[in-house]
Short mmCIF file of C-alpha atoms in Angstrom, two decimals:
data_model
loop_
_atom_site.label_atom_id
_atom_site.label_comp_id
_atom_site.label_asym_id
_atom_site.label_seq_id
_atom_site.Cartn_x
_atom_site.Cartn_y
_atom_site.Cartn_z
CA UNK A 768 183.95 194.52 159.30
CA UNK A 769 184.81 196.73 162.69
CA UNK A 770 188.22 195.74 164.34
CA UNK A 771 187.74 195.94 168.17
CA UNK A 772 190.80 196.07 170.45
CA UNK A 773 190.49 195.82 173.75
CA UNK A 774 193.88 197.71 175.60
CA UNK A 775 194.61 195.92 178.82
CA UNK A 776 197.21 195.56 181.83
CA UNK A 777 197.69 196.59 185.79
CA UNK A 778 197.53 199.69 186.87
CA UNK A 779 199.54 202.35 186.20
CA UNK A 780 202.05 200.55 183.43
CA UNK A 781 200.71 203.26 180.58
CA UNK A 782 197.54 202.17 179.06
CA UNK A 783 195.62 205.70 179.07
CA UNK A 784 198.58 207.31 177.99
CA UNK A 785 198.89 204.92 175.59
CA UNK A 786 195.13 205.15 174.52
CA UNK A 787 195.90 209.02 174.55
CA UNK A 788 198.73 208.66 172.10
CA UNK A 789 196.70 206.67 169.51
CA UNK A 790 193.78 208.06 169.53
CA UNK A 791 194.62 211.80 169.05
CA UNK A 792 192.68 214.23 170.69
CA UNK A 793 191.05 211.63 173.10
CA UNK A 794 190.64 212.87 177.01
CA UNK A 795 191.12 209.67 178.78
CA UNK A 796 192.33 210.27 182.25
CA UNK A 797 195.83 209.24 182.92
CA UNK A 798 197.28 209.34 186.50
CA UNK A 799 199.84 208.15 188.80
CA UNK A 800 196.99 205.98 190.84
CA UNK A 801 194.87 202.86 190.07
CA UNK A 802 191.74 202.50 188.41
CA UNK A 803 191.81 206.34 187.12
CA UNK A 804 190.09 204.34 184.30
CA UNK A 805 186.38 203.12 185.26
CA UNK A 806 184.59 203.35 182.60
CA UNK A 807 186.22 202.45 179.23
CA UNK A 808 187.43 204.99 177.14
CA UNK A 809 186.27 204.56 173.43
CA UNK A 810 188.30 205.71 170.50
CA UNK A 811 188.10 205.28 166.53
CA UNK A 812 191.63 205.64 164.32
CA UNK A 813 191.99 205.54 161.03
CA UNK A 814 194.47 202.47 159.75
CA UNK A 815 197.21 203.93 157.89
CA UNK A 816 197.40 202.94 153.77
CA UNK A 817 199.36 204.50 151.47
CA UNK A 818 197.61 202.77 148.61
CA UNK A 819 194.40 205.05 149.45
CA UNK A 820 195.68 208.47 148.12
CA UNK A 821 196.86 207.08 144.47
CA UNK A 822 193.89 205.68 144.30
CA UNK A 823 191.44 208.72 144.58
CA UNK A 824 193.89 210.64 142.81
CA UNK A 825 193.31 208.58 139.59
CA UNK A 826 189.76 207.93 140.25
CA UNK A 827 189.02 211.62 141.09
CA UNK A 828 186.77 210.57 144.13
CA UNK A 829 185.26 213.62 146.40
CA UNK A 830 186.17 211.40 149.25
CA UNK A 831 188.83 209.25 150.54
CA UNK A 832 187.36 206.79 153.61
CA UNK A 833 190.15 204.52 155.38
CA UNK A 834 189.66 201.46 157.29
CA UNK A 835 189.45 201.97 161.29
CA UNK A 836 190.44 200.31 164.30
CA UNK A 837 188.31 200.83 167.56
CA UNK A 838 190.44 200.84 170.64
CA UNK A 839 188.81 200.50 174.20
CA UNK A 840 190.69 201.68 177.38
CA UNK A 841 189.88 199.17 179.91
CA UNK A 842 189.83 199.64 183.81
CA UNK A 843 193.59 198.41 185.08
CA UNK A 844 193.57 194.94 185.96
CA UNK A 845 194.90 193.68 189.50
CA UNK A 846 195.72 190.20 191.16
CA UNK A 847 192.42 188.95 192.07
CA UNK A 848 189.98 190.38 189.76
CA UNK A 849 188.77 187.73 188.47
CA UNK A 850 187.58 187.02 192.14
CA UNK A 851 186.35 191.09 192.99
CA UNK A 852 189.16 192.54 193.61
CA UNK A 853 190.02 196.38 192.40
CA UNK A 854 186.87 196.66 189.81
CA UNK A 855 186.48 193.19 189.79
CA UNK A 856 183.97 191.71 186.94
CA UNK A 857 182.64 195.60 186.18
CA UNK A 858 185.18 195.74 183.16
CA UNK A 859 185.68 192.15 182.08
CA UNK A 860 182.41 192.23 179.71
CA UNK A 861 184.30 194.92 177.57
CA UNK A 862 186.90 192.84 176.63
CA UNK A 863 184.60 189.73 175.70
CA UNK A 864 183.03 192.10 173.24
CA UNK A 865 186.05 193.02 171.50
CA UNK A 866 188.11 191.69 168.75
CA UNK A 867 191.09 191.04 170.24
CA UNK A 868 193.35 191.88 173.46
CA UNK A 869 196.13 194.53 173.15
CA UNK A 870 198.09 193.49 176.67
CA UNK A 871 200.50 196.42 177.77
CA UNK A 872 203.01 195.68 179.63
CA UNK A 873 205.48 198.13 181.22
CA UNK A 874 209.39 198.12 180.99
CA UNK A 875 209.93 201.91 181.44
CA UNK A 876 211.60 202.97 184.49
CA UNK A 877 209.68 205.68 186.52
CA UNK A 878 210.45 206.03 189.74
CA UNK A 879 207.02 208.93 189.90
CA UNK A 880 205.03 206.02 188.52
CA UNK A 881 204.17 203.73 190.72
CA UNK A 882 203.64 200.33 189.92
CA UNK A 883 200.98 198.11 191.48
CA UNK A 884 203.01 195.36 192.34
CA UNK A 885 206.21 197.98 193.59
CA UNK A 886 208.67 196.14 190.94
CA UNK A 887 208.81 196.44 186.74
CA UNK A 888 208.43 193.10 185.81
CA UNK A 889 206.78 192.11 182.71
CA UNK A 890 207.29 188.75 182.69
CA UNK A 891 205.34 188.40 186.30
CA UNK A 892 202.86 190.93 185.21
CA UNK A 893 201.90 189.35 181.70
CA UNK A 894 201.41 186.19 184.37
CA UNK A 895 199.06 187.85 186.51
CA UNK A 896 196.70 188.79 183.62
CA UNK A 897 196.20 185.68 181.99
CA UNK A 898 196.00 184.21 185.19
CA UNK A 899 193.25 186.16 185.43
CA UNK A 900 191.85 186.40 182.67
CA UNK A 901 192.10 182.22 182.65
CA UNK A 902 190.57 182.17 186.25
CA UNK A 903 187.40 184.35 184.83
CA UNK A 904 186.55 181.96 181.70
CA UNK A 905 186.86 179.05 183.79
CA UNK A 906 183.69 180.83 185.79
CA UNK A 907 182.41 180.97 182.20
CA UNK A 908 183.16 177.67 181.36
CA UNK A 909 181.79 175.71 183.99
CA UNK A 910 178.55 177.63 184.38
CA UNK A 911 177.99 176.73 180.22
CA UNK A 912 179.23 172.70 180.68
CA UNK A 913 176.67 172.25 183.56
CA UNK A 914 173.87 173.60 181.45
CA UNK A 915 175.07 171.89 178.84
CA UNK A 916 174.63 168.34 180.40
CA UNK A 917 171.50 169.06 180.73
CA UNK A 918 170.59 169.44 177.03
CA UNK A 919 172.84 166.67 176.30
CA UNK A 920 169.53 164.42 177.03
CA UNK A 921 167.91 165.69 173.81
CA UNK A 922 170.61 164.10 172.11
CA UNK A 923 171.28 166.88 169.70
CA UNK A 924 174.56 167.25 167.61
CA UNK A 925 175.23 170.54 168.23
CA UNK A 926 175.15 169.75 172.18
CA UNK A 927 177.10 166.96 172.01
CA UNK A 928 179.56 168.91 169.82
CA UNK A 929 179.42 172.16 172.05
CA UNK A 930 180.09 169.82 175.35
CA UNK A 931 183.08 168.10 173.62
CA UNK A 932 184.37 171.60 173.00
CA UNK A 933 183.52 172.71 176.34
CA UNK A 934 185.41 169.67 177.94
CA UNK A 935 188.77 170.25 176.06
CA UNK A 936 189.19 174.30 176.66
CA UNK A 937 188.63 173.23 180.55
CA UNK A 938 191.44 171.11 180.17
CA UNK A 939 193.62 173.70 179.15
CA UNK A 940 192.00 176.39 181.34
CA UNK A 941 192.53 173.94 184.30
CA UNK A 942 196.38 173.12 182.91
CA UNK A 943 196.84 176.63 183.49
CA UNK A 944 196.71 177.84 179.89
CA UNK A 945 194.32 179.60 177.54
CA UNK A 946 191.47 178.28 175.52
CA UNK A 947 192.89 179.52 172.60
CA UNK A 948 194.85 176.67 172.93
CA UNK A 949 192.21 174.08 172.79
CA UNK A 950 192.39 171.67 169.58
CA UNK A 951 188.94 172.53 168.78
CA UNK A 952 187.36 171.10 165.34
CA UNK A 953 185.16 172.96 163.17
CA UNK A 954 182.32 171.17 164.46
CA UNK A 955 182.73 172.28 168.07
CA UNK A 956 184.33 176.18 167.17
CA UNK A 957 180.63 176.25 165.21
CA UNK A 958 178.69 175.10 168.33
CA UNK A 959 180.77 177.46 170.78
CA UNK A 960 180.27 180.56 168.99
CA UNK A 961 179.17 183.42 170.61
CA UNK A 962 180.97 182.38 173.91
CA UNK A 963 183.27 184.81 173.66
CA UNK A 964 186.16 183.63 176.10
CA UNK A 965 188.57 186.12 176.87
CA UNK A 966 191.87 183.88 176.49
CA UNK A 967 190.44 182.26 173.31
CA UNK A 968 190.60 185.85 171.47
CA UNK A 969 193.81 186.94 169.40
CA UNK A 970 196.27 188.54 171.55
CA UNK A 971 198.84 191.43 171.03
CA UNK A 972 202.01 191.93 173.75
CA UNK A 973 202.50 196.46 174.11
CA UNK A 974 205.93 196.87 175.25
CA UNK A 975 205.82 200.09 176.44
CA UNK A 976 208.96 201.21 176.66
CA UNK A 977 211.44 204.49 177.29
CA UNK A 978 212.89 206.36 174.52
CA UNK A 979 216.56 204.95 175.24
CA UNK A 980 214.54 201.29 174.90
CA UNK A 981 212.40 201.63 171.49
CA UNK A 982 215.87 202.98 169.77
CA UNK A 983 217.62 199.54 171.29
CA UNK A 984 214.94 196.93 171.00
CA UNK A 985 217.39 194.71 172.27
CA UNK A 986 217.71 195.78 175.02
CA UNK A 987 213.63 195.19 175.13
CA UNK A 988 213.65 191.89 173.93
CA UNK A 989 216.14 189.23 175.90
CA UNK A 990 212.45 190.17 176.87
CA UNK A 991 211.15 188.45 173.16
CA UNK A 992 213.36 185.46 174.31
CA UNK A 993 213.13 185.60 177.78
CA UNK A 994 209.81 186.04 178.46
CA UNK A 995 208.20 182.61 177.84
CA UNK A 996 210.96 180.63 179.70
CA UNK A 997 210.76 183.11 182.83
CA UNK A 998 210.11 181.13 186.27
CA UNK A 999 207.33 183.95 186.45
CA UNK A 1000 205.64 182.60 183.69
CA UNK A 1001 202.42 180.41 184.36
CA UNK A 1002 202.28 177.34 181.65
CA UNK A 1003 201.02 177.77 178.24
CA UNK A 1004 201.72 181.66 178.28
CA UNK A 1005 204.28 181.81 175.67
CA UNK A 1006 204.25 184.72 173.52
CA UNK A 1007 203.28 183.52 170.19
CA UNK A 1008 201.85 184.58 167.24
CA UNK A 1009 197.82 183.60 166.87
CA UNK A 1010 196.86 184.09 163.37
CA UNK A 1011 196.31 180.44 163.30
CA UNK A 1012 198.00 177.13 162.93
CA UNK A 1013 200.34 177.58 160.39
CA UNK A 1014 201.93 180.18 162.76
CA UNK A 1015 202.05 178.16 165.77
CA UNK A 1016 205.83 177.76 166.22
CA UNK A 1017 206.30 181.38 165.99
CA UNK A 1018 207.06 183.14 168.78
CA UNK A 1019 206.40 186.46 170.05
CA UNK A 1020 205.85 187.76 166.27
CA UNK A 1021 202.99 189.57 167.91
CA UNK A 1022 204.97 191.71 170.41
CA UNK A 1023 205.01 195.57 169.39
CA UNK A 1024 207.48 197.88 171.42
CA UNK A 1025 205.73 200.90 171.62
CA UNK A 1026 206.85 204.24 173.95
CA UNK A 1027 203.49 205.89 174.37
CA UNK A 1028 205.16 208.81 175.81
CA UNK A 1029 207.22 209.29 172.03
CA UNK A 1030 204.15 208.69 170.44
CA UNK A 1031 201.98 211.66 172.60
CA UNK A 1032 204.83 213.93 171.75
CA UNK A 1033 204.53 212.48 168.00
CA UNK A 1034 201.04 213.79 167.94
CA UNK A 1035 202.09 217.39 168.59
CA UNK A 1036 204.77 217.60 165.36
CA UNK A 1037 204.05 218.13 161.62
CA UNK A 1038 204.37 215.45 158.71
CA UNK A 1039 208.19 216.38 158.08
CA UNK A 1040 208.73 216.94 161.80
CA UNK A 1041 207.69 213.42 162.87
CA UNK A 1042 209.89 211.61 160.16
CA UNK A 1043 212.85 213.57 161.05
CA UNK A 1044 211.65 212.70 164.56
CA UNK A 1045 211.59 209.23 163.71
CA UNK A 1046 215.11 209.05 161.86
CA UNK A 1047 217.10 210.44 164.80
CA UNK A 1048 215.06 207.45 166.78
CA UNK A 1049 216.06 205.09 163.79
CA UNK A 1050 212.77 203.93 163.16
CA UNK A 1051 210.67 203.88 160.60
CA UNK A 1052 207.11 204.11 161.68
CA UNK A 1053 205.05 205.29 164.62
CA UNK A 1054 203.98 202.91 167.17
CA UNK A 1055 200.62 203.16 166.05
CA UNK A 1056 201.59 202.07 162.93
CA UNK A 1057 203.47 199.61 163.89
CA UNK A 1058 200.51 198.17 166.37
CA UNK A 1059 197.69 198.24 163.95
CA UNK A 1060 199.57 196.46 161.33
CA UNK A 1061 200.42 193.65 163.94
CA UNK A 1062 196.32 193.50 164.98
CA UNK A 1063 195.95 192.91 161.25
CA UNK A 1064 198.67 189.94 161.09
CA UNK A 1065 197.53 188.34 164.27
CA UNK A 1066 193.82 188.32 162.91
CA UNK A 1067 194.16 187.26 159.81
CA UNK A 1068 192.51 190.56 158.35
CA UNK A 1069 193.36 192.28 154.79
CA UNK A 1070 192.31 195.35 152.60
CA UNK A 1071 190.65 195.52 149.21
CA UNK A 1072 189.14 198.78 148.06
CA UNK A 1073 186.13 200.25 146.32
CA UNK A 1074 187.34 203.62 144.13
CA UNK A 1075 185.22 206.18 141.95
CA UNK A 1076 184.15 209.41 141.75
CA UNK A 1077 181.61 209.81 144.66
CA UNK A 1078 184.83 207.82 146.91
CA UNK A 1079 187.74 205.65 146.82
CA UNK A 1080 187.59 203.46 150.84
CA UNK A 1081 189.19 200.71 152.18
CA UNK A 1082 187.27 198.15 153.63
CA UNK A 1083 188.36 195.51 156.03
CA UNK A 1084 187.92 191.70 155.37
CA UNK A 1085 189.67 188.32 156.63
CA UNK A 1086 192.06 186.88 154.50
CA UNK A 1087 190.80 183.89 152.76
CA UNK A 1088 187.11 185.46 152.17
CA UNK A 1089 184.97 184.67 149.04
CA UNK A 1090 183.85 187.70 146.92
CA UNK A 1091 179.73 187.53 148.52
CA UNK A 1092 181.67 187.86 151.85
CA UNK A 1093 183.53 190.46 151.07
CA UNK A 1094 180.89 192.67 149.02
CA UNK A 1095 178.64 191.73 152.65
CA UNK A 1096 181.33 194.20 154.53
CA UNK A 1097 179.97 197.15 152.15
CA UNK A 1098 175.82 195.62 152.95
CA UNK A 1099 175.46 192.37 153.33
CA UNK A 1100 172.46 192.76 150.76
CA UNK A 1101 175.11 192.37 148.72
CA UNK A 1102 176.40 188.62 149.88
CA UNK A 1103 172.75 187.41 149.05
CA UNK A 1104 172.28 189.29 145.48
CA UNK A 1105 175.68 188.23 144.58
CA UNK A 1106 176.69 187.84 140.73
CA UNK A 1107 180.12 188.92 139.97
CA UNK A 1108 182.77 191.13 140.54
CA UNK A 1109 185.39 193.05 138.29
CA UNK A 1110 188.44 192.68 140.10
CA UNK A 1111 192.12 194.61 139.25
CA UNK A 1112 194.61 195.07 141.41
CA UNK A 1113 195.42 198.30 142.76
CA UNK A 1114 198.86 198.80 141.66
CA UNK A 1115 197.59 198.51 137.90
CA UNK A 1116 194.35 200.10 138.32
CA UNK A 1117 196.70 203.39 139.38
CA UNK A 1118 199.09 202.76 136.85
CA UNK A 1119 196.24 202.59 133.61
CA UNK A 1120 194.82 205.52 135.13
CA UNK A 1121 191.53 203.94 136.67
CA UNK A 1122 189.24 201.37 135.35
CA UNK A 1123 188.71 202.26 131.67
CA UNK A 1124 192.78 202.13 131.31
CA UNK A 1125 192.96 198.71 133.23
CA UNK A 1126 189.76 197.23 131.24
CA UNK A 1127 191.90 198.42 128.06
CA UNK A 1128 194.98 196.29 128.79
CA UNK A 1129 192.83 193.53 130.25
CA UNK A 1130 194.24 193.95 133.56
CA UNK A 1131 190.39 193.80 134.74
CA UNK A 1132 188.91 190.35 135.65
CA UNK A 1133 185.49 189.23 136.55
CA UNK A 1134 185.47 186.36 138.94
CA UNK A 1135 182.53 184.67 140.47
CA UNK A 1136 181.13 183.44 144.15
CA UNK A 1137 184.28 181.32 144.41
CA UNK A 1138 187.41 183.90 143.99
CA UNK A 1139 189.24 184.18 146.93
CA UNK A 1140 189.48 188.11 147.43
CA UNK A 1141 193.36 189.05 147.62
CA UNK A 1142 194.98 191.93 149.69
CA UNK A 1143 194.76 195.27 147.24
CA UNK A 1144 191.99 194.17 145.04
CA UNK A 1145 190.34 197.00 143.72
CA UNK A 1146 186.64 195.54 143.26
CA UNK A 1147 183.12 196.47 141.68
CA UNK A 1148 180.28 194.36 142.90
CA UNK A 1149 177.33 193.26 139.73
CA UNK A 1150 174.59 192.08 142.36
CA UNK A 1151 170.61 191.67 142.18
CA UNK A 1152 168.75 194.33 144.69
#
């Protein structure tokens, strides 16, 4: 599957430089002035795995294909947009067709960047985009539950099930929180699909911060504490984690301090350079890093891999997926021809020395349509063309 990640926030708090940093060797336009960014700025990045080298080492493979993670640089986002103002509506569709929401906030001090509001406050700033972005899919809302009540008449399930659904996510749009919030039942998440509300998607908090500030996170983060009781704060804007229910009391697990001006000059060092780079920062991994494997927390996504001689890749599933679904991310030929699949884990499959050493020390399995796929499986797919 494609991960889409939609980078967001007002003006001038870092987002093309940000978008610049991660996506090496991109050319979006950052500037001390708002809206520099129109249209959005596309970029693909590989996900980092260090499980993908062993594995075409052993297997010999002429190629080595990672997972990616698309990341769109949208148009700054003012007070108001959701109304016109700055580019109004113009970039709002991009973010409905992504994934999920990367939100950066600044908490660098600048006094040659001006902010939009004239004061760094992230608490007040997260406000003002899920205001925002609330006020917008209430537009969306409405306009759906009125055409809705129409088609209620035909007495249909799926109506009745998609205005129920409708009715409780304008509750909590009204209450002044998101509709990822809703208690929706799989009933009415079936008949909403394709709605694509913004503050229903997964979202991801991108501190960016100074130097001094990502090597003393806590100095960050009274920010991780202090953000969801602020008086700034609208209700229901808590910072927590939205992998799904089991997470729920969780807070701000999906908050990534990231200084996109470290991570620019991290793009101009070598391999040794940046980890000596990194150990005089005392961290341990890059910001990008760090942010990618927070998108794949907060969705609920994991890795298996596919590894011979023509390739070893990683491909990108949600956790919980049946073997058809999985083999569907390679063709989805495959999820309808469906018979087995040999299944080892990778850590085994590179210590036997590839298939024929794992099938010897019956460390291979073959499971069927019901086998929950786990995070590492290395997998061959027996299907019908």
């Amino acid at each position: 599957m494609s991960l889409k990640i939609a980078i967001v926030g007002l003006p001038n708090v870092g987002k093309s430089t940000l978008f610049n940093a991660l996506v090496k060797g991109s050319k979006a336009e950052a500037a001390n002035y708002p809206f520099c960014t129109i249209e959005p700025n596309t970029g693909i990045v590989e996900v980092p795995d260090e499980r993908l080298a062993p594995l075409g080492e052993i297997s010999h493979s002429k190629k080595i294909i990672p997972a990616v993670v698309e990341f769109i640089d949208i148009a700054g986002l003012v007070r108001g947009a959701s109304k016109g103002e700055g580019l109004g509506n113009k970039f709002l569709a991009h973010i409905r067709e992504c994934d999920a929401i990367g939100m950066v906030v600044r908490f660098f001090e600048d006094g040659n960047v001006t902010h939009v509001e004239n004061k760094i406050d992230p608490e007040a700033d997260i406000a003002t985009i899920e205001t925002e972005l609330q006020l917008a899919d209430i537009t969306t809302v409405d306009k759906r539950l009125f055409s809705i009540e129409k088609e209620l008449k035909s007495g249909s399930a799926e109506s009745k099930y998609a205005h129920s659904g409708l009715q409780k996510i304008k509750d909590k749009l009204y209450a002044g929180e998101n509709a990822r919030e809703a208690d929706l039942d799989d009933s009415e998440q079936d008949a909403l699909k394709g709605l694509n509300l913004m503050t229903q998607k997964p979202i991801l908090y991108i501190a960016n911060v100074s130097e001094e500030q990502l090597s003393n996170p806590a100095t960050v983060i009274p920010a991780k504490a202090g953000i969801q009781d602020s008086p700034h704060r609208s209700p229901g804007t808590t910072l927590k984690n939205t992998a799904g229910p089991e997470d729920d009391n969780k807070k701000n697990d999906n908050f990534v301090p990231i200084s996109a001006k470290i991570e620019a000059e991290l793009n101009e060092l070598t391999d040794s350079e940046k980890a000596e780079y990194l150990e005089t920062l005392g961290i341990k991994n890059t910001g990008l890093n760090e942010l990618i494997k927070e998108a794949y927390k907060t969705l609920g996504l994991i890795t298996y891999f596919t590894s011979g001689e023509k390739e070893t890749r990683a491909w990108t599933i949600r956790k919980g997926d049946t073997a058809p679904i999985a083999a569907g991310a390679i063709h989805t030929d495959f999820t309808k021809g469906f018979i087995a699949a040999e299944i080892v884990q990778w850590a085994d499959f590179y210590a036997q020395g590839g298939w024929t050493g794992a099938k010897t020390h019956g460390l291979v399995r073959t499971e069927g349509k019901t086998y929950v796929v786990k995070d590492g499986d290395t997998i061959i797919f027996k299907f019908n063309n």
